[in-house]
Amino acid sequence: VFVRRLLTMAYVIGVEGGGTKTTFSLVKVVGEPGENKYEVVSEAESGTSNINSTSDAECRSSILSGLSSLLSQSNISSSQVRAVQMGMAGVESSGNREKIIQWTREVFESEDQTKLYLDSDAVSGLASGTLGNNKGVVIISGTGMVAMALHPSKNTIRAGGWGPMLGDIGSGFWIGSEGLKAATKASDGVQGAETLILNLVLQQLGLSSASELIPWAYSDHNWKKFASTARSVFEAARQGDKVATTIIEKAASGLMEAIETVVVKQEFDKEPEFYLVLVGGCLTHEDSLLAQNLKEKMIARFPNAKVQKPLVSGSIGAALLAIRHLNDL
């Protein structure tokens, strides 16, 4: 009884980090073990923490500032936190996992007091749509993209997530870059290349002419700024622009290819039903044409898929996984 009471008094933290921002949630476990009930105590947000697309210093700063804000808001000490679940983009690359754990341990020094769990942001993304269930498929399209099929008793299957230089068709970076290329063709007056994207992207970036795209593009190669221009592509597509619509269609096909790969490899296509959670700004913004297009393709290819957007934030999804870990201790 005493152990069960300790769990209901526990605090856990969920963290989700990507190429654009990092979100943090500190929650208090309530109810009985196994119920996954919680109360949000405090939340915070910081900058990018994708260690593949930013410096170690910026990544460390994003993690530590967010954790510090969470604890200071709630007046909770680090020693009171029983578990931290982190879902971080770029964590699979060599050496990155060790760095993130080391930085996080600067706040939570005791391994006995605070358990630390580190996975890809796809894991927390899936949990955000399944409320802590760790079985299903997640497709992320934010700054980058990745598809993962997770099964509690099998190895995780992954497709995409190679970064913008090696593919990732359907990511925000890819959509934005394709839109910028289309804008330059329209500026050149290439026959049949007329598109609303040109004026929309110039307006978005506060530029007066297409020639100003050159210093904008080459002065800083930050992935995030290219991904931000996907907004102009979506707006052009909403206005019926054919070039933008074609880009969105190709993006959906790229995401679908990754989804199909992981679904078949994990044999979810043979199950009565499986979750497919759509995660990331390109898929979750209001009336996302990319999400609509992708959902149509999914239903046609995998009628047993239960397609849905997140029910809670990624950091809350991570916190639910932290509670699940505590229940398993």
Short mmCIF file of C-alpha atoms in Angstrom, two decimals:
data_model
loop_
_atom_site.label_atom_id
_atom_site.label_comp_id
_atom_site.label_asym_id
_atom_site.label_seq_id
_atom_site.Cartn_x
_atom_site.Cartn_y
_atom_site.Cartn_z
CA VAL A 1 0.00 0.00 0.00
CA PHE A 2 2.86 2.38 0.89
CA VAL A 3 4.55 1.79 -2.49
CA ARG A 4 1.29 2.42 -4.33
CA ARG A 5 0.81 5.65 -2.37
CA LEU A 6 4.33 6.81 -3.30
CA LEU A 7 3.52 6.40 -6.97
CA THR A 8 0.40 8.54 -6.75
CA MET A 9 2.51 11.29 -5.18
CA ALA A 10 5.18 11.10 -7.87
CA TYR A 11 6.23 13.81 -10.27
CA VAL A 12 7.40 12.98 -13.78
CA ILE A 13 8.62 15.08 -16.70
CA GLY A 14 7.97 14.62 -20.41
CA VAL A 15 10.16 16.31 -23.01
CA GLU A 16 9.75 16.42 -26.78
CA GLY A 17 12.50 18.02 -28.86
CA GLY A 18 12.61 18.71 -32.58
CA GLY A 19 14.15 20.92 -35.20
CA THR A 20 12.00 23.95 -34.36
CA LYS A 21 11.25 23.83 -30.64
CA THR A 22 11.46 21.76 -27.46
CA THR A 23 8.46 21.38 -25.14
CA PHE A 24 8.42 20.29 -21.50
CA SER A 25 5.65 19.11 -19.17
CA LEU A 26 5.90 18.42 -15.43
CA VAL A 27 2.98 16.32 -14.22
CA LYS A 28 1.87 14.83 -10.94
CA VAL A 29 0.66 11.24 -10.97
CA VAL A 30 -2.85 10.87 -9.53
CA GLY A 31 -5.19 7.92 -9.20
CA GLU A 32 -4.20 4.29 -8.93
CA PRO A 33 -1.14 2.72 -10.60
CA GLY A 34 -1.94 1.67 -14.15
CA GLU A 35 -4.63 4.32 -14.65
CA ASN A 36 -2.26 6.83 -16.32
CA LYS A 37 -4.05 9.72 -14.63
CA TYR A 38 -2.15 12.95 -14.10
CA GLU A 39 -2.35 16.65 -13.31
CA VAL A 40 -0.24 19.14 -15.24
CA VAL A 41 1.89 21.14 -12.80
CA SER A 42 3.91 23.29 -15.21
CA GLU A 43 4.92 23.54 -18.86
CA ALA A 44 7.76 25.24 -20.72
CA GLU A 45 9.14 25.73 -24.22
CA SER A 46 12.62 26.41 -25.56
CA GLY A 47 14.42 26.40 -28.90
CA THR A 48 15.57 23.60 -31.16
CA SER A 49 17.20 20.53 -29.65
CA ASN A 50 17.78 18.43 -32.78
CA ILE A 51 21.47 17.85 -32.24
CA ASN A 52 21.94 17.02 -35.92
CA SER A 53 20.80 20.47 -37.04
CA THR A 54 22.17 22.72 -34.32
CA SER A 55 25.29 23.11 -32.21
CA ASP A 56 25.90 21.10 -29.05
CA ALA A 57 25.85 24.35 -27.09
CA GLU A 58 22.41 25.37 -28.41
CA CYS A 59 20.99 21.89 -27.87
CA ARG A 60 22.29 21.77 -24.29
CA SER A 61 20.96 25.26 -23.62
CA SER A 62 17.48 24.36 -24.92
CA ILE A 63 17.32 21.28 -22.69
CA LEU A 64 18.66 22.92 -19.52
CA SER A 65 16.66 26.16 -19.84
CA GLY A 66 13.41 24.25 -20.35
CA LEU A 67 14.00 21.94 -17.39
CA SER A 68 15.03 24.88 -15.20
CA SER A 69 11.87 26.78 -16.15
CA LEU A 70 9.66 23.77 -15.34
CA LEU A 71 11.12 23.30 -11.89
CA SER A 72 11.23 27.00 -10.97
CA GLN A 73 7.58 27.55 -12.04
CA SER A 74 6.36 24.69 -9.87
CA ASN A 75 8.74 25.14 -6.93
CA ILE A 76 9.61 21.46 -7.26
CA SER A 77 13.18 20.31 -6.65
CA SER A 78 14.90 17.99 -9.12
CA SER A 79 15.14 15.30 -6.43
CA GLN A 80 11.32 15.10 -6.29
CA VAL A 81 11.08 14.01 -9.94
CA ARG A 82 10.83 10.23 -10.19
CA ALA A 83 11.23 9.85 -13.96
CA VAL A 84 12.03 11.87 -17.08
CA GLN A 85 10.98 10.61 -20.52
CA MET A 86 12.57 12.42 -23.44
CA GLY A 87 11.56 12.11 -27.08
CA MET A 88 14.31 13.81 -29.06
CA ALA A 89 14.92 14.19 -32.78
CA GLY A 90 18.40 13.08 -33.84
CA VAL A 91 18.98 10.87 -30.82
CA GLU A 92 19.74 7.79 -32.94
CA SER A 93 22.90 9.25 -34.48
CA SER A 94 26.24 8.09 -33.06
CA GLY A 95 27.23 9.79 -29.81
CA ASN A 96 24.14 11.99 -29.56
CA ARG A 97 22.39 9.82 -26.99
CA GLU A 98 25.31 10.01 -24.58
CA LYS A 99 25.52 13.81 -24.88
CA ILE A 100 21.81 14.36 -24.18
CA ILE A 101 21.89 12.04 -21.17
CA GLN A 102 24.99 13.81 -19.83
CA TRP A 103 23.38 17.26 -20.15
CA THR A 104 20.13 16.10 -18.55
CA ARG A 105 22.05 14.54 -15.67
CA GLU A 106 23.40 18.01 -14.87
CA VAL A 107 19.90 18.66 -13.48
CA PHE A 108 18.99 15.17 -12.27
CA GLU A 109 22.26 13.92 -10.85
CA SER A 110 21.00 10.86 -8.97
CA GLU A 111 20.13 7.82 -11.07
CA ASP A 112 18.50 6.26 -8.01
CA GLN A 113 16.15 9.20 -7.42
CA THR A 114 15.32 10.05 -11.05
CA LYS A 115 15.09 7.47 -13.82
CA LEU A 116 15.90 8.84 -17.27
CA TYR A 117 14.43 7.39 -20.47
CA LEU A 118 15.53 8.64 -23.89
CA ASP A 119 13.93 7.77 -27.23
CA SER A 120 13.23 9.35 -30.60
CA ASP A 121 10.61 12.09 -30.80
CA ALA A 122 8.58 9.57 -32.81
CA VAL A 123 8.02 7.60 -29.59
CA SER A 124 6.54 10.57 -27.74
CA GLY A 125 4.64 11.48 -30.90
CA LEU A 126 2.97 8.09 -31.00
CA ALA A 127 2.15 8.31 -27.30
CA SER A 128 0.48 11.70 -27.87
CA GLY A 129 -2.07 10.01 -30.11
CA THR A 130 -2.49 6.76 -28.17
CA LEU A 131 -2.36 8.28 -24.66
CA GLY A 132 0.69 6.28 -23.67
CA ASN A 133 0.19 3.14 -25.75
CA ASN A 134 3.55 2.18 -27.25
CA LYS A 135 2.20 0.12 -30.16
CA GLY A 136 1.43 1.63 -33.56
CA VAL A 137 2.81 3.80 -36.35
CA VAL A 138 3.77 7.46 -36.17
CA ILE A 139 4.55 9.72 -39.09
CA ILE A 140 6.21 13.03 -38.33
CA SER A 141 6.36 15.94 -40.73
CA GLY A 142 7.74 19.02 -39.07
CA THR A 143 11.09 20.55 -39.93
CA GLY A 144 12.16 17.00 -40.81
CA MET A 145 10.24 13.77 -41.25
CA VAL A 146 10.38 10.17 -40.09
CA ALA A 147 8.05 7.16 -39.96
CA MET A 148 8.29 4.56 -37.22
CA ALA A 149 6.39 1.39 -36.41
CA LEU A 150 6.65 0.50 -32.73
CA HIS A 151 5.73 -2.81 -31.12
CA PRO A 152 6.36 -3.62 -27.44
CA SER A 153 7.74 -7.08 -28.25
CA LYS A 154 9.53 -6.37 -31.56
CA ASN A 155 12.29 -4.14 -32.83
CA THR A 156 11.25 -0.65 -33.92
CA ILE A 157 11.07 -0.24 -37.72
CA ARG A 158 12.07 3.12 -39.15
CA ALA A 159 11.99 4.83 -42.55
CA GLY A 160 13.04 8.36 -43.42
CA GLY A 161 14.64 10.70 -40.96
CA TRP A 162 17.84 10.95 -42.98
CA GLY A 163 17.87 14.74 -42.94
CA PRO A 164 17.25 17.16 -45.79
CA MET A 165 20.49 16.47 -47.63
CA LEU A 166 19.67 12.76 -47.97
CA GLY A 167 15.95 12.77 -48.70
CA ASP A 168 13.06 13.25 -46.27
CA ILE A 169 10.47 13.95 -48.95
CA GLY A 170 7.40 15.36 -47.24
CA SER A 171 9.21 17.22 -44.48
CA GLY A 172 8.70 20.92 -43.87
CA PHE A 173 12.20 21.54 -45.17
CA TRP A 174 11.45 19.63 -48.37
CA ILE A 175 8.10 21.38 -48.94
CA GLY A 176 9.63 24.78 -48.27
CA SER A 177 12.65 24.11 -50.49
CA GLU A 178 10.46 22.88 -53.35
CA GLY A 179 8.35 26.00 -52.95
CA LEU A 180 11.42 28.24 -53.11
CA LYS A 181 12.64 26.47 -56.25
CA ALA A 182 9.21 26.96 -57.81
CA ALA A 183 9.32 30.64 -56.85
CA THR A 184 12.67 31.16 -58.59
CA LYS A 185 11.36 29.47 -61.76
CA ALA A 186 8.33 31.75 -61.71
CA SER A 187 10.61 34.75 -61.29
CA ASP A 188 12.65 33.64 -64.30
CA GLY A 189 9.46 33.47 -66.34
CA VAL A 190 9.78 29.79 -67.18
CA GLN A 191 6.78 28.79 -69.28
CA GLY A 192 4.07 27.10 -67.22
CA ALA A 193 5.86 27.90 -63.93
CA GLU A 194 3.57 30.71 -62.80
CA THR A 195 2.71 30.27 -59.13
CA LEU A 196 1.31 32.24 -56.20
CA ILE A 197 4.19 30.92 -54.10
CA LEU A 198 6.53 33.63 -55.38
CA ASN A 199 4.59 36.59 -54.00
CA LEU A 200 3.49 34.71 -50.89
CA VAL A 201 7.01 33.71 -49.90
CA LEU A 202 8.40 37.20 -50.57
CA GLN A 203 5.65 38.63 -48.40
CA GLN A 204 6.31 36.06 -45.67
CA LEU A 205 10.04 36.80 -45.59
CA GLY A 206 9.64 40.56 -45.91
CA LEU A 207 11.56 40.72 -49.20
CA SER A 208 10.83 43.13 -52.01
CA SER A 209 12.18 41.12 -54.95
CA ALA A 210 13.09 37.56 -55.88
CA SER A 211 16.78 38.49 -56.14
CA GLU A 212 16.79 39.02 -52.37
CA LEU A 213 16.18 35.29 -51.93
CA ILE A 214 19.84 34.67 -52.76
CA PRO A 215 21.40 36.36 -49.70
CA TRP A 216 18.50 35.09 -47.56
CA ALA A 217 19.19 31.48 -48.62
CA TYR A 218 22.97 31.46 -48.52
CA SER A 219 23.76 33.62 -45.51
CA ASP A 220 22.56 30.94 -43.09
CA HIS A 221 21.85 27.28 -43.83
CA ASN A 222 19.60 26.70 -40.83
CA TRP A 223 17.04 23.99 -41.69
CA LYS A 224 14.32 25.69 -39.68
CA LYS A 225 14.16 28.83 -41.81
CA PHE A 226 13.70 26.82 -45.01
CA ALA A 227 11.01 24.71 -43.36
CA SER A 228 9.17 27.87 -42.30
CA THR A 229 8.51 28.74 -45.96
CA ALA A 230 6.32 25.64 -46.29
CA ARG A 231 3.63 27.95 -44.90
CA SER A 232 3.55 29.85 -48.22
CA VAL A 233 3.22 26.61 -50.17
CA PHE A 234 0.24 25.53 -48.07
CA GLU A 235 -1.39 28.93 -48.50
CA ALA A 236 -0.91 28.84 -52.26
CA ALA A 237 -2.38 25.33 -52.39
CA ARG A 238 -5.40 26.49 -50.38
CA GLN A 239 -5.95 29.15 -53.04
CA GLY A 240 -5.94 26.47 -55.75
CA ASP A 241 -2.42 27.04 -57.09
CA LYS A 242 -1.49 24.06 -59.31
CA VAL A 243 2.26 24.19 -58.62
CA ALA A 244 1.71 24.24 -54.85
CA THR A 245 -0.90 21.48 -55.07
CA THR A 246 1.58 19.30 -56.96
CA ILE A 247 4.22 19.88 -54.26
CA ILE A 248 1.75 18.84 -51.54
CA GLU A 249 0.78 15.75 -53.56
CA LYS A 250 4.43 14.72 -53.93
CA ALA A 251 5.00 15.36 -50.23
CA ALA A 252 2.08 13.08 -49.33
CA SER A 253 3.42 10.37 -51.64
CA GLY A 254 6.84 10.62 -50.00
CA LEU A 255 5.34 10.26 -46.53
CA MET A 256 3.12 7.41 -47.70
CA GLU A 257 6.13 5.53 -49.06
CA ALA A 258 7.79 5.69 -45.65
CA ILE A 259 4.58 4.66 -43.86
CA GLU A 260 4.00 1.70 -46.17
CA THR A 261 7.56 0.51 -45.61
CA VAL A 262 7.30 0.40 -41.82
CA VAL A 263 3.73 -0.95 -41.72
CA VAL A 264 4.54 -3.93 -43.93
CA LYS A 265 7.87 -4.68 -42.23
CA GLN A 266 6.21 -4.62 -38.81
CA GLU A 267 3.29 -6.68 -40.23
CA PHE A 268 0.68 -4.25 -38.96
CA ASP A 269 -1.13 -4.71 -42.27
CA LYS A 270 -2.03 -8.22 -41.05
CA GLU A 271 -3.57 -7.02 -37.79
CA PRO A 272 -7.29 -6.21 -37.33
CA GLU A 273 -6.46 -2.60 -36.46
CA PHE A 274 -3.46 -0.37 -35.77
CA TYR A 275 -2.91 3.25 -34.82
CA LEU A 276 -1.36 5.72 -37.22
CA VAL A 277 -0.67 9.04 -35.52
CA LEU A 278 0.03 12.16 -37.59
CA VAL A 279 2.56 14.40 -35.85
CA GLY A 280 4.38 17.63 -36.70
CA GLY A 281 3.36 21.10 -37.81
CA CYS A 282 2.88 20.18 -41.48
CA LEU A 283 0.28 17.55 -40.54
CA THR A 284 -1.41 19.03 -37.49
CA HIS A 285 -2.07 22.65 -38.46
CA GLU A 286 -5.71 23.49 -39.06
CA ASP A 287 -7.16 22.07 -42.28
CA SER A 288 -3.80 20.62 -43.35
CA LEU A 289 -4.05 19.67 -47.03
CA LEU A 290 -1.09 17.37 -46.55
CA ALA A 291 -2.87 15.50 -43.75
CA GLN A 292 -6.05 15.22 -45.82
CA ASN A 293 -4.16 13.88 -48.82
CA LEU A 294 -2.17 11.45 -46.70
CA LYS A 295 -5.25 10.18 -44.86
CA GLU A 296 -6.95 9.38 -48.17
CA LYS A 297 -3.92 7.39 -49.30
CA MET A 298 -3.74 5.55 -45.98
CA ILE A 299 -7.40 4.54 -45.94
CA ALA A 300 -7.12 3.25 -49.52
CA ARG A 301 -3.94 1.25 -48.80
CA PHE A 302 -4.53 0.17 -45.19
CA PRO A 303 -8.25 0.14 -44.33
CA ASN A 304 -7.38 -1.32 -40.91
CA ALA A 305 -5.47 1.84 -39.94
CA LYS A 306 -6.94 4.08 -37.27
CA VAL A 307 -5.63 7.46 -38.44
CA GLN A 308 -5.66 10.29 -35.95
CA LYS A 309 -3.89 13.43 -34.83
CA PRO A 310 -2.42 13.87 -31.34
CA LEU A 311 -4.88 13.99 -28.46
CA VAL A 312 -2.32 15.65 -26.17
CA SER A 313 0.98 17.44 -26.72
CA GLY A 314 4.15 15.48 -27.43
CA SER A 315 5.60 16.39 -24.04
CA ILE A 316 2.44 15.11 -22.30
CA GLY A 317 2.70 11.95 -24.41
CA ALA A 318 6.26 11.57 -23.15
CA ALA A 319 5.07 12.14 -19.57
CA LEU A 320 2.49 9.36 -20.01
CA LEU A 321 5.30 7.05 -21.05
CA ALA A 322 7.25 8.08 -17.94
CA ILE A 323 4.23 7.11 -15.81
CA ARG A 324 4.08 3.80 -17.67
CA HIS A 325 7.74 3.17 -16.82
CA LEU A 326 7.05 3.86 -13.14
CA ASN A 327 4.15 1.41 -13.20
CA ASP A 328 6.52 -1.24 -14.58
CA LEU A 329 9.18 -0.75 -11.87
#
